[in-house]
Amino acid sequence: MLAGASRVARVDLTTLRSDMKRVGVVMLLAASLGTSAFGQMPSAPLGPYAARCTAGDSPSILVTVVGLKSRTGTIRVRTFGGATSTWFEKTKWITRVEVPTPASGPIRVCLPVAAPGTYAIDMRHDMNGNSETDRSDGGGASGDPKVTLLDFVFGRKPPPHVTAVTVGRGVTEITVTAMYLRGGALRPLAASAR
């Protein structure tokens, strides 16, 4: 009887290990989908228009900012529409949202648009929060275009076919990677960036 009891204990231990592996896989899968194993939704959108993206029934763009160098300062996100020749001009933005950089968690900013159509997004990470563009600040745009220092000097803008975001009747989600000046170009940080 003692031999049979130890066999049952081994089977139970094997079953327990198998169950623990399955739970671990489920938790990893849930984390990769942006939810926890307990069914929590991704973080709420930031900014004054957050409710519009949460409702999901009006044209808007939900921008997730990734790759920050630090969790300091502010994040500014703007939309541009109309003629592509005016995209990224300093005063031609449609909507501008500036939020304090969250200390942790995803950075998701909601921007409303008037109607379905084609738009572009730019983002600036003002690392020291002084409302001025400094060499240490980061930036990015929809489509994550490649930008060099010479592009700034000569006033060249990213091409519309790279930066265009097509918005429908609901929420369109995009990701913008923060890039910082390194070696004469704006480049994303290493994969381990915040």
Coordinates of N, CA, C and O in Angstrom, one line a residue:
M1 N 0.8 -1.2 0.0 CA 0.0 0.0 0.0 C 0.9 1.3 0.0 O 0.5 2.2 -0.7
L2 N 2.0 1.2 0.7 CA 2.9 2.4 0.7 C 3.5 2.6 -0.7 O 3.6 3.8 -1.1
A3 N 3.8 1.6 -1.5 CA 4.3 1.8 -2.8 C 3.3 2.5 -3.7 O 3.6 3.3 -4.5
G4 N 2.0 2.1 -3.6 CA 0.9 2.7 -4.4 C 0.7 4.1 -4.0 O 0.5 5.0 -4.9
A5 N 0.9 4.5 -2.8 CA 0.7 5.8 -2.3 C 1.8 6.7 -2.9 O 1.5 7.9 -3.3
S6 N 3.0 6.2 -3.0 CA 4.1 7.1 -3.5 C 3.9 7.2 -5.0 O 4.2 8.3 -5.6
R7 N 3.3 6.2 -5.7 CA 3.1 6.4 -7.2 C 2.0 7.4 -7.4 O 2.2 8.3 -8.3
V8 N 1.0 7.5 -6.6 CA 0.0 8.5 -6.7 C 0.6 9.9 -6.4 O 0.3 10.9 -7.1
A9 N 1.5 10.0 -5.4 CA 2.1 11.3 -5.1 C 2.9 11.8 -6.3 O 2.9 12.9 -6.7
R10 N 3.6 10.8 -7.0 CA 4.4 11.2 -8.2 C 3.5 11.7 -9.3 O 3.8 12.7 -10.0
V11 N 2.4 11.0 -9.5 CA 1.5 11.4 -10.6 C 0.9 12.8 -10.3 O 0.9 13.7 -11.1
D12 N 0.5 13.0 -9.0 CA 0.0 14.3 -8.7 C 1.1 15.4 -8.9 O 0.7 16.5 -9.3
L13 N 2.3 15.1 -8.5 CA 3.4 16.1 -8.7 C 3.6 16.4 -10.1 O 3.8 17.5 -10.5
T14 N 3.6 15.4 -11.0 CA 3.7 15.6 -12.4 C 2.6 16.4 -13.0 O 2.8 17.3 -13.8
T15 N 1.4 16.1 -12.6 CA 0.2 16.8 -13.0 C 0.3 18.3 -12.5 O 0.0 19.2 -13.3
L16 N 0.8 18.5 -11.3 CA 0.9 19.9 -10.8 C 1.9 20.6 -11.6 O 1.7 21.8 -12.0
R17 N 3.1 20.0 -11.9 CA 4.1 20.7 -12.8 C 3.5 21.1 -14.1 O 3.8 22.2 -14.6
S18 N 2.8 20.1 -14.7 CA 2.2 20.4 -16.0 C 1.2 21.5 -16.0 O 1.2 22.4 -16.8
D19 N 0.4 21.6 -14.9 CA -0.6 22.6 -14.8 C 0.1 24.0 -14.6 O -0.3 25.0 -15.1
M20 N 1.2 24.0 -13.8 CA 1.9 25.2 -13.6 C 2.5 25.8 -14.9 O 2.5 26.9 -15.1
K21 N 3.0 24.9 -15.7 CA 3.6 25.3 -17.0 C 2.5 25.9 -17.9 O 2.7 26.9 -18.5
R22 N 1.3 25.3 -17.9 CA 0.2 25.8 -18.6 C -0.2 27.2 -18.2 O -0.5 28.1 -18.9
V23 N -0.3 27.4 -16.8 CA -0.6 28.7 -16.3 C 0.4 29.7 -16.7 O 0.1 30.9 -17.1
G24 N 1.7 29.4 -16.6 CA 2.8 30.3 -17.0 C 2.7 30.7 -18.5 O 2.8 31.8 -18.8
V25 N 2.3 29.7 -19.4 CA 2.2 30.0 -20.8 C 1.0 31.0 -21.0 O 1.1 31.9 -21.7
V26 N -0.1 30.7 -20.3 CA -1.3 31.6 -20.4 C -1.0 33.0 -19.9 O -1.3 34.0 -20.6
M27 N -0.2 33.1 -18.8 CA 0.2 34.5 -18.3 C 1.1 35.2 -19.3 O 0.9 36.4 -19.6
L28 N 2.0 34.5 -19.9 CA 2.9 35.1 -20.9 C 2.1 35.5 -22.1 O 2.3 36.6 -22.7
L29 N 1.2 34.7 -22.6 CA 0.3 35.1 -23.7 C -0.5 36.3 -23.4 O -0.6 37.2 -24.2
A30 N -1.1 36.3 -22.2 CA -1.9 37.4 -21.9 C -1.1 38.7 -21.8 O -1.6 39.8 -22.2
A31 N 0.1 38.6 -21.2 CA 0.9 39.8 -21.2 C 1.3 40.3 -22.5 O 1.4 41.5 -22.8
S32 N 1.5 39.4 -23.5 CA 1.9 39.9 -24.8 C 0.8 40.5 -25.5 O 0.9 41.3 -26.5
L33 N -0.5 40.2 -25.1 CA -1.6 40.8 -25.8 C -2.0 42.1 -25.1 O -3.0 42.7 -25.5
G34 N -1.3 42.5 -24.1 CA -1.6 43.8 -23.4 C -2.6 43.6 -22.3 O -3.2 44.6 -21.8
T35 N -2.9 42.4 -21.9 CA -3.8 42.2 -20.8 C -3.1 41.3 -19.7 O -2.2 40.7 -20.0
S36 N -3.7 41.3 -18.5 CA -3.1 40.4 -17.5 C -3.9 39.1 -17.5 O -4.9 39.0 -18.2
A37 N -3.4 38.2 -16.8 CA -4.1 36.9 -16.7 C -5.5 37.0 -16.0 O -6.3 36.2 -16.1
F38 N -5.7 38.2 -15.4 CA -6.9 38.4 -14.7 C -7.9 39.2 -15.5 O -8.9 39.7 -15.1
G39 N -7.6 39.4 -16.8 CA -8.6 40.0 -17.7 C -8.6 41.5 -17.7 O -9.6 42.1 -18.2
Q40 N -7.6 42.2 -17.1 CA -7.6 43.7 -17.2 C -7.4 44.2 -18.6 O -6.6 43.6 -19.3
M41 N -8.0 45.3 -18.9 CA -7.8 45.9 -20.2 C -6.5 46.7 -20.2 O -6.0 47.1 -19.2
P42 N -6.0 47.0 -21.4 CA -4.8 47.9 -21.5 C -5.1 49.2 -20.8 O -6.3 49.6 -20.6
S43 N -4.1 50.0 -20.5 CA -4.2 51.2 -19.8 C -5.2 52.2 -20.5 O -5.3 52.2 -21.7
A44 N -5.8 53.0 -19.8 CA -6.7 54.0 -20.3 C -6.0 55.1 -21.1 O -4.8 55.4 -20.8
P45 N -6.6 55.6 -22.2 CA -5.9 56.6 -23.0 C -5.7 57.9 -22.1 O -6.5 58.2 -21.2
L46 N -4.7 58.7 -22.5 CA -4.4 59.9 -21.8 C -4.9 61.1 -22.6 O -5.2 61.0 -23.8
G47 N -5.0 62.3 -21.9 CA -5.4 63.5 -22.6 C -6.8 63.9 -22.4 O -7.6 63.1 -22.0
P48 N -7.2 65.1 -22.9 CA -8.5 65.6 -22.7 C -9.6 64.9 -23.6 O -10.8 65.1 -23.3
Y49 N -9.1 64.2 -24.6 CA -10.1 63.5 -25.5 C -10.2 62.0 -25.2 O -10.7 61.2 -26.0
A50 N -9.7 61.5 -24.1 CA -9.6 60.1 -23.8 C -10.9 59.4 -23.9 O -11.0 58.3 -24.4
A51 N -12.0 60.1 -23.4 CA -13.3 59.5 -23.5 C -13.8 59.1 -24.9 O -14.5 58.2 -25.1
R52 N -13.3 59.9 -25.9 CA -13.7 59.7 -27.3 C -13.1 58.3 -27.7 O -13.8 57.6 -28.4
C53 N -11.9 58.0 -27.4 CA -11.3 56.8 -27.8 C -11.9 55.6 -27.0 O -12.0 54.5 -27.5
T54 N -12.2 55.9 -25.7 CA -12.8 54.8 -24.9 C -14.2 54.4 -25.4 O -14.5 53.3 -25.5
A55 N -15.0 55.4 -25.9 CA -16.3 55.1 -26.4 C -16.1 54.4 -27.8 O -16.9 53.5 -28.1
G56 N -15.1 54.8 -28.6 CA -14.8 54.1 -29.8 C -15.8 54.3 -31.0 O -15.7 53.7 -32.0
D57 N -16.7 55.3 -30.9 CA -17.8 55.4 -31.9 C -17.6 56.7 -32.8 O -18.5 57.0 -33.6
S58 N -16.5 57.4 -32.6 CA -16.2 58.6 -33.4 C -14.8 58.5 -34.0 O -13.9 57.9 -33.4
P59 N -14.6 59.1 -35.2 CA -13.3 59.1 -35.8 C -12.2 59.7 -34.8 O -12.4 60.8 -34.4
S60 N -11.2 58.9 -34.5 CA -10.1 59.3 -33.7 C -8.9 58.5 -33.9 O -9.0 57.4 -34.4
I61 N -7.8 58.9 -33.4 CA -6.5 58.2 -33.5 C -6.0 58.0 -32.1 O -5.8 58.9 -31.3
L62 N -5.8 56.7 -31.7 CA -5.2 56.4 -30.5 C -3.7 56.0 -30.7 O -3.4 55.1 -31.3
V63 N -2.8 56.9 -30.2 CA -1.4 56.8 -30.5 C -0.7 56.2 -29.3 O -0.8 56.8 -28.2
T64 N 0.0 55.1 -29.5 CA 0.8 54.5 -28.4 C 2.2 54.9 -28.7 O 2.8 54.7 -29.8
V65 N 2.9 55.6 -27.7 CA 4.2 56.0 -27.8 C 5.1 55.0 -27.1 O 4.9 54.6 -26.0
V66 N 6.2 54.5 -27.9 CA 7.1 53.5 -27.3 C 8.5 54.0 -27.5 O 8.8 54.9 -28.3
G67 N 9.5 53.4 -26.8 CA 10.9 53.7 -27.0 C 11.4 54.9 -26.3 O 12.4 55.5 -26.8
L68 N 10.8 55.4 -25.2 CA 11.3 56.6 -24.6 C 12.6 56.4 -23.9 O 12.9 55.4 -23.4
K69 N 13.5 57.5 -23.9 CA 14.8 57.5 -23.3 C 14.6 57.6 -21.8 O 15.4 57.0 -21.0
S70 N 13.6 58.3 -21.3 CA 13.4 58.4 -19.9 C 11.9 58.7 -19.7 O 11.2 59.0 -20.6
R71 N 11.4 58.6 -18.4 CA 10.1 58.8 -18.1 C 10.0 60.2 -17.4 O 9.4 60.3 -16.3
T72 N 10.5 61.2 -18.0 CA 10.4 62.6 -17.5 C 9.8 63.5 -18.5 O 9.7 63.1 -19.6
G73 N 9.5 64.7 -18.1 CA 9.0 65.8 -19.0 C 7.6 65.5 -19.5 O 6.8 65.1 -18.7
T74 N 7.4 65.9 -20.7 CA 6.1 65.8 -21.3 C 6.1 65.2 -22.7 O 7.1 65.1 -23.3
I75 N 4.9 64.7 -23.1 CA 4.7 64.1 -24.4 C 3.7 65.0 -25.1 O 2.6 65.3 -24.6
R76 N 4.1 65.4 -26.3 CA 3.2 66.2 -27.1 C 2.9 65.4 -28.4 O 3.8 65.0 -29.1
V77 N 1.6 65.3 -28.7 CA 1.2 64.6 -29.9 C 0.2 65.5 -30.7 O -0.6 66.2 -30.1
R78 N 0.4 65.6 -32.0 CA -0.4 66.5 -32.9 C -0.9 65.7 -34.1 O -0.2 64.8 -34.6
T79 N -2.1 66.1 -34.6 CA -2.6 65.6 -35.9 C -2.5 66.6 -36.9 O -2.6 67.8 -36.7
F80 N -2.3 66.2 -38.2 CA -2.3 67.0 -39.3 C -3.2 66.4 -40.4 O -3.3 65.2 -40.5
G81 N -3.9 67.2 -41.1 CA -4.8 66.8 -42.1 C -4.8 67.7 -43.3 O -4.0 68.6 -43.4
G82 N -5.7 67.5 -44.2 CA -5.8 68.4 -45.4 C -4.7 68.0 -46.4 O -4.2 66.9 -46.5
A83 N -4.2 69.1 -47.1 CA -3.2 68.9 -48.1 C -1.9 68.3 -47.4 O -1.4 68.9 -46.4
T84 N -1.3 67.3 -48.0 CA -0.1 66.7 -47.5 C 1.1 67.6 -47.5 O 2.0 67.5 -46.7
S85 N 1.0 68.7 -48.3 CA 2.1 69.6 -48.4 C 2.2 70.5 -47.1 O 3.2 71.1 -46.8
T86 N 1.1 70.5 -46.3 CA 1.1 71.3 -45.0 C 1.4 70.4 -43.8 O 1.5 70.9 -42.7
W87 N 1.5 69.1 -44.0 CA 1.7 68.2 -42.9 C 3.1 68.6 -42.2 O 4.0 68.9 -42.9
F88 N 3.1 68.6 -40.9 CA 4.3 68.8 -40.1 C 4.8 70.3 -40.1 O 5.8 70.6 -39.6
E89 N 4.0 71.2 -40.7 CA 4.3 72.6 -40.6 C 3.9 73.0 -39.2 O 2.9 72.6 -38.6
K90 N 4.7 73.9 -38.6 CA 4.6 74.3 -37.2 C 3.2 74.7 -36.8 O 2.7 74.4 -35.7
T91 N 2.5 75.5 -37.6 CA 1.2 76.0 -37.2 C 0.0 75.4 -37.9 O -1.1 75.9 -37.8
K92 N 0.2 74.3 -38.7 CA -0.8 73.7 -39.4 C -1.5 72.4 -38.8 O -2.2 71.7 -39.4
W93 N -1.2 72.2 -37.5 CA -1.8 71.1 -36.9 C -3.3 71.3 -36.6 O -3.7 72.4 -36.5
I94 N -4.0 70.2 -36.5 CA -5.4 70.2 -36.2 C -5.7 70.1 -34.7 O -6.4 70.9 -34.2
T95 N -5.1 69.1 -34.1 CA -5.3 68.9 -32.7 C -3.9 68.7 -32.1 O -3.1 68.0 -32.6
R96 N -3.8 69.2 -30.9 CA -2.5 69.1 -30.1 C -2.9 68.7 -28.7 O -3.7 69.3 -28.1
V97 N -2.2 67.6 -28.2 CA -2.4 67.2 -26.9 C -1.0 67.1 -26.2 O -0.1 66.5 -26.8
E98 N -0.9 67.7 -25.0 CA 0.4 67.6 -24.3 C 0.0 67.0 -22.9 O -0.9 67.5 -22.2
V99 N 0.7 65.9 -22.5 CA 0.5 65.3 -21.2 C 1.8 65.1 -20.5 O 2.9 64.9 -21.1
P100 N 1.8 65.1 -19.2 CA 3.0 64.7 -18.4 C 3.4 63.3 -18.8 O 2.5 62.4 -18.9
T101 N 4.7 63.0 -18.9 CA 5.1 61.6 -19.2 C 4.8 60.8 -18.0 O 5.3 61.0 -16.9
P102 N 4.0 59.7 -18.1 CA 3.7 58.8 -17.0 C 5.0 58.1 -16.5 O 5.9 57.8 -17.3
A103 N 5.1 57.9 -15.2 CA 6.2 57.3 -14.6 C 6.4 55.8 -15.1 O 7.5 55.3 -15.1
S104 N 5.3 55.2 -15.4 CA 5.3 53.8 -15.9 C 4.1 53.5 -16.7 O 3.2 54.3 -16.8
G105 N 4.1 52.3 -17.3 CA 2.9 51.8 -18.0 C 2.9 52.4 -19.5 O 3.8 53.2 -19.8
P106 N 2.0 51.9 -20.3 CA 1.9 52.3 -21.7 C 1.5 53.8 -21.8 O 0.8 54.3 -20.9
I107 N 2.0 54.4 -22.8 CA 1.6 55.8 -23.1 C 0.7 55.8 -24.3 O 1.1 55.6 -25.4
R108 N -0.6 56.1 -24.1 CA -1.6 56.0 -25.1 C -2.4 57.3 -25.1 O -3.0 57.6 -24.1
V109 N -2.3 58.1 -26.2 CA -2.9 59.4 -26.3 C -4.0 59.4 -27.3 O -3.7 59.0 -28.5
C110 N -5.1 59.9 -27.0 CA -6.3 60.0 -27.9 C -6.3 61.3 -28.6 O -6.3 62.4 -27.9
L111 N -6.5 61.3 -29.9 CA -6.6 62.5 -30.7 C -7.9 62.4 -31.6 O -8.0 61.5 -32.4
P112 N -8.9 63.3 -31.4 CA -10.0 63.2 -32.3 C -9.7 63.8 -33.6 O -8.8 64.7 -33.8
V113 N -10.4 63.4 -34.6 CA -10.4 64.0 -36.0 C -11.8 64.3 -36.4 O -12.8 63.6 -35.9
A114 N -12.0 65.2 -37.3 CA -13.4 65.7 -37.6 C -14.2 64.6 -38.4 O -15.4 64.5 -38.3
A115 N -13.5 63.8 -39.3 CA -14.2 62.9 -40.1 C -13.2 61.8 -40.6 O -12.0 62.0 -40.5
P116 N -13.7 60.7 -41.1 CA -12.8 59.7 -41.7 C -12.0 60.4 -42.7 O -12.4 61.3 -43.4
G117 N -10.8 59.9 -42.9 CA -9.9 60.5 -43.9 C -8.4 60.1 -43.7 O -8.1 59.2 -42.9
T118 N -7.5 60.8 -44.3 CA -6.1 60.6 -44.2 C -5.4 61.7 -43.4 O -5.6 62.9 -43.7
Y119 N -4.7 61.3 -42.4 CA -4.0 62.2 -41.5 C -2.6 61.8 -41.2 O -2.1 60.7 -41.7
A120 N -1.8 62.6 -40.5 CA -0.5 62.3 -40.1 C -0.3 62.7 -38.6 O -1.1 63.6 -38.2
I121 N 0.6 62.1 -37.9 CA 0.8 62.3 -36.5 C 2.3 62.7 -36.3 O 3.1 62.0 -36.9
D122 N 2.5 63.6 -35.4 CA 3.9 63.8 -34.9 C 3.9 63.8 -33.4 O 2.8 64.0 -32.8
M123 N 5.0 63.4 -32.8 CA 5.2 63.3 -31.4 C 6.5 63.9 -31.0 O 7.5 63.8 -31.7
R124 N 6.5 64.6 -29.8 CA 7.7 65.1 -29.3 C 7.8 64.8 -27.8 O 6.8 64.9 -27.1
H125 N 9.0 64.2 -27.4 CA 9.2 64.0 -26.0 C 10.1 65.1 -25.4 O 11.3 65.1 -25.7
D126 N 9.5 66.0 -24.7 CA 10.2 67.1 -24.1 C 10.8 66.6 -22.8 O 10.1 66.7 -21.8
M127 N 12.0 66.1 -22.8 CA 12.5 65.4 -21.7 C 12.6 66.2 -20.4 O 12.4 65.7 -19.3
N128 N 12.9 67.5 -20.5 CA 13.1 68.3 -19.3 C 11.8 69.2 -19.1 O 11.8 69.9 -18.1
G129 N 10.8 69.0 -19.9 CA 9.5 69.7 -19.7 C 9.6 71.2 -19.8 O 8.8 71.9 -19.2
N130 N 10.6 71.8 -20.5 CA 10.7 73.2 -20.6 C 10.0 73.9 -21.8 O 10.1 75.1 -22.0
S131 N 9.2 73.1 -22.5 CA 8.4 73.6 -23.7 C 9.2 74.1 -24.8 O 8.7 74.9 -25.6
E132 N 10.5 73.8 -24.8 CA 11.4 74.1 -25.9 C 12.0 72.9 -26.5 O 12.2 71.9 -25.8
T133 N 12.3 72.9 -27.8 CA 13.0 71.8 -28.4 C 14.5 71.8 -28.1 O 15.2 72.8 -28.6
D134 N 15.0 70.9 -27.4 CA 16.4 70.8 -27.1 C 17.0 69.6 -27.8 O 16.3 68.6 -28.2
R135 N 18.3 69.5 -27.9 CA 19.0 68.4 -28.5 C 18.8 67.1 -27.9 O 18.9 66.0 -28.5
S136 N 18.4 67.1 -26.6 CA 18.2 65.8 -25.9 C 16.7 65.3 -26.1 O 16.5 64.2 -25.8
D137 N 15.8 66.2 -26.6 CA 14.5 65.8 -26.8 C 14.3 64.7 -27.9 O 15.1 64.6 -28.8
G138 N 13.3 63.9 -27.8 CA 13.0 62.9 -28.8 C 11.8 63.3 -29.6 O 11.1 64.2 -29.3
G139 N 11.6 62.6 -30.7 CA 10.5 62.9 -31.6 C 10.2 61.7 -32.4 O 10.9 60.7 -32.4
G140 N 9.1 61.8 -33.1 CA 8.7 60.7 -34.0 C 7.4 61.1 -34.8 O 6.9 62.1 -34.6
A141 N 7.1 60.2 -35.7 CA 5.9 60.5 -36.5 C 5.2 59.2 -36.9 O 5.9 58.1 -36.8
S142 N 4.0 59.3 -37.3 CA 3.3 58.1 -37.8 C 4.1 57.4 -38.9 O 4.8 58.1 -39.7
G143 N 4.2 56.1 -38.9 CA 5.0 55.4 -39.9 C 6.4 55.3 -39.6 O 7.2 54.6 -40.3
D144 N 6.9 55.9 -38.5 CA 8.3 55.9 -38.0 C 9.2 56.2 -39.2 O 10.2 55.4 -39.4
P145 N 9.1 57.3 -39.8 CA 10.0 57.7 -40.9 C 11.5 57.9 -40.5 O 11.7 58.3 -39.3
K146 N 12.4 57.7 -41.4 CA 13.8 58.0 -41.1 C 14.0 59.5 -41.3 O 13.6 60.0 -42.4
V147 N 14.6 60.1 -40.4 CA 14.9 61.6 -40.4 C 16.3 61.9 -40.1 O 16.8 61.3 -39.1
T148 N 17.0 62.7 -40.9 CA 18.4 63.1 -40.6 C 18.4 64.5 -40.1 O 17.4 65.3 -40.3
L149 N 19.5 64.9 -39.6 CA 19.8 66.3 -39.2 C 19.7 67.2 -40.4 O 19.1 68.3 -40.4
L150 N 20.1 66.7 -41.6 CA 20.0 67.5 -42.8 C 18.6 67.8 -43.2 O 18.3 68.8 -43.8
D151 N 17.7 66.8 -42.9 CA 16.3 67.0 -43.2 C 15.8 68.3 -42.5 O 15.0 69.1 -43.1
F152 N 16.2 68.4 -41.3 CA 15.8 69.6 -40.5 C 16.4 70.9 -41.1 O 15.7 71.9 -41.2
V153 N 17.7 70.8 -41.4 CA 18.4 72.0 -41.9 C 17.8 72.5 -43.2 O 17.6 73.7 -43.4
F154 N 17.4 71.5 -44.1 CA 16.8 71.9 -45.4 C 15.3 71.9 -45.4 O 14.7 72.1 -46.5
G155 N 14.7 71.7 -44.3 CA 13.2 71.8 -44.2 C 12.5 70.6 -44.9 O 11.4 70.8 -45.3
R156 N 13.2 69.5 -45.1 CA 12.5 68.4 -45.7 C 11.6 67.6 -44.7 O 12.0 67.4 -43.6
K157 N 10.4 67.3 -45.2 CA 9.5 66.6 -44.3 C 9.4 65.1 -44.7 O 9.7 64.8 -45.9
P158 N 9.0 64.3 -43.8 CA 8.8 62.9 -44.1 C 7.8 62.7 -45.2 O 6.8 63.5 -45.3
P159 N 8.0 61.7 -46.1 CA 7.0 61.6 -47.2 C 5.6 61.1 -46.8 O 5.5 60.3 -45.9
P160 N 4.6 61.7 -47.4 CA 3.2 61.3 -47.0 C 2.9 59.8 -47.1 O 2.1 59.3 -46.3
H161 N 3.5 59.1 -48.1 CA 3.2 57.7 -48.3 C 3.7 56.9 -47.1 O 3.2 55.8 -46.8
V162 N 4.7 57.4 -46.3 CA 5.2 56.8 -45.1 C 4.3 57.1 -43.9 O 4.0 56.3 -43.1
T163 N 4.0 58.4 -43.8 CA 3.3 58.9 -42.6 C 1.8 58.9 -42.6 O 1.2 59.2 -41.5
A164 N 1.2 58.6 -43.7 CA -0.3 58.7 -43.8 C -0.9 57.6 -42.9 O -0.5 56.5 -42.8
V165 N -2.0 58.1 -42.2 CA -2.8 57.2 -41.3 C -4.2 57.3 -41.8 O -4.8 58.4 -41.9
T166 N -4.8 56.2 -42.3 CA -6.2 56.2 -42.7 C -7.1 56.0 -41.6 O -7.0 54.9 -40.9
V167 N -8.0 56.9 -41.3 CA -8.9 56.8 -40.2 C -10.3 56.5 -40.7 O -10.8 57.2 -41.7
G168 N -11.0 55.6 -40.1 CA -12.4 55.3 -40.4 C -13.4 55.9 -39.5 O -13.1 57.0 -38.9
R169 N -14.5 55.3 -39.3 CA -15.6 55.9 -38.4 C -15.3 55.7 -36.9 O -16.0 56.4 -36.1
G170 N -14.4 54.9 -36.6 CA -14.1 54.6 -35.2 C -12.7 55.0 -34.8 O -12.1 55.9 -35.4
V171 N -12.1 54.2 -33.9 CA -10.8 54.5 -33.4 C -9.8 53.8 -34.2 O -9.9 52.6 -34.4
T172 N -8.8 54.5 -34.7 CA -7.6 53.9 -35.4 C -6.4 53.9 -34.5 O -6.1 55.0 -34.0
E173 N -5.8 52.8 -34.2 CA -4.7 52.7 -33.3 C -3.4 52.6 -34.1 O -3.3 51.9 -35.1
I174 N -2.4 53.4 -33.7 CA -1.1 53.4 -34.3 C -0.1 53.4 -33.2 O -0.4 53.8 -32.0
T175 N 1.2 53.1 -33.5 CA 2.3 53.2 -32.6 C 3.3 54.1 -33.2 O 3.6 54.0 -34.4
V176 N 3.9 55.0 -32.4 CA 4.9 55.9 -32.8 C 6.1 55.6 -31.9 O 6.0 55.6 -30.7
T177 N 7.3 55.4 -32.5 CA 8.5 55.1 -31.8 C 9.3 56.4 -31.6 O 9.6 57.1 -32.6
A178 N 9.6 56.7 -30.3 CA 10.4 57.9 -30.0 C 11.8 57.7 -30.6 O 12.4 56.6 -30.4
M179 N 12.3 58.7 -31.2 CA 13.7 58.7 -31.7 C 14.5 59.8 -31.2 O 13.9 60.9 -31.0
Y180 N 15.8 59.6 -31.0 CA 16.6 60.7 -30.4 C 17.8 60.9 -31.3 O 18.3 60.0 -32.0
L181 N 18.4 62.1 -31.3 CA 19.5 62.5 -32.1 C 20.7 61.7 -31.7 O 21.2 61.7 -30.6
R182 N 21.3 61.0 -32.7 CA 22.5 60.2 -32.6 C 23.2 60.1 -33.9 O 22.6 59.6 -34.9
G183 N 24.4 60.5 -34.0 CA 25.2 60.4 -35.2 C 24.6 61.1 -36.4 O 24.6 60.5 -37.5
G184 N 24.0 62.2 -36.3 CA 23.4 63.0 -37.4 C 22.0 62.6 -37.9 O 21.6 63.1 -38.9
A185 N 21.4 61.7 -37.1 CA 20.0 61.3 -37.5 C 19.2 61.0 -36.2 O 19.8 60.8 -35.1
L186 N 17.9 61.1 -36.4 CA 17.0 60.6 -35.3 C 16.9 59.1 -35.4 O 16.5 58.6 -36.4
R187 N 17.2 58.5 -34.3 CA 17.2 57.0 -34.3 C 16.5 56.5 -33.0 O 16.6 57.1 -32.0
P188 N 15.9 55.3 -33.1 CA 15.3 54.8 -31.9 C 16.4 54.2 -31.0 O 17.5 53.9 -31.5
L189 N 16.1 54.1 -29.7 CA 17.0 53.5 -28.8 C 17.1 52.0 -29.0 O 16.3 51.5 -29.8
A190 N 17.9 51.4 -28.3 CA 18.0 49.9 -28.4 C 16.7 49.3 -28.0 O 15.9 49.9 -27.3
A191 N 16.6 48.0 -28.3 CA 15.3 47.3 -28.0 C 14.9 47.3 -26.5 O 13.8 47.1 -26.2
S192 N 15.9 47.6 -25.6 CA 15.6 47.6 -24.2 C 15.1 48.9 -23.7 O 14.9 49.1 -22.5
A193 N 14.7 49.8 -24.6 CA 14.2 51.1 -24.2 C 12.9 51.1 -23.5 O 12.2 50.1 -23.6
R194 N 12.7 52.1 -22.7 CA 11.4 52.2 -21.9 C 10.3 52.4 -22.9 O 9.4 52.9 -22.8

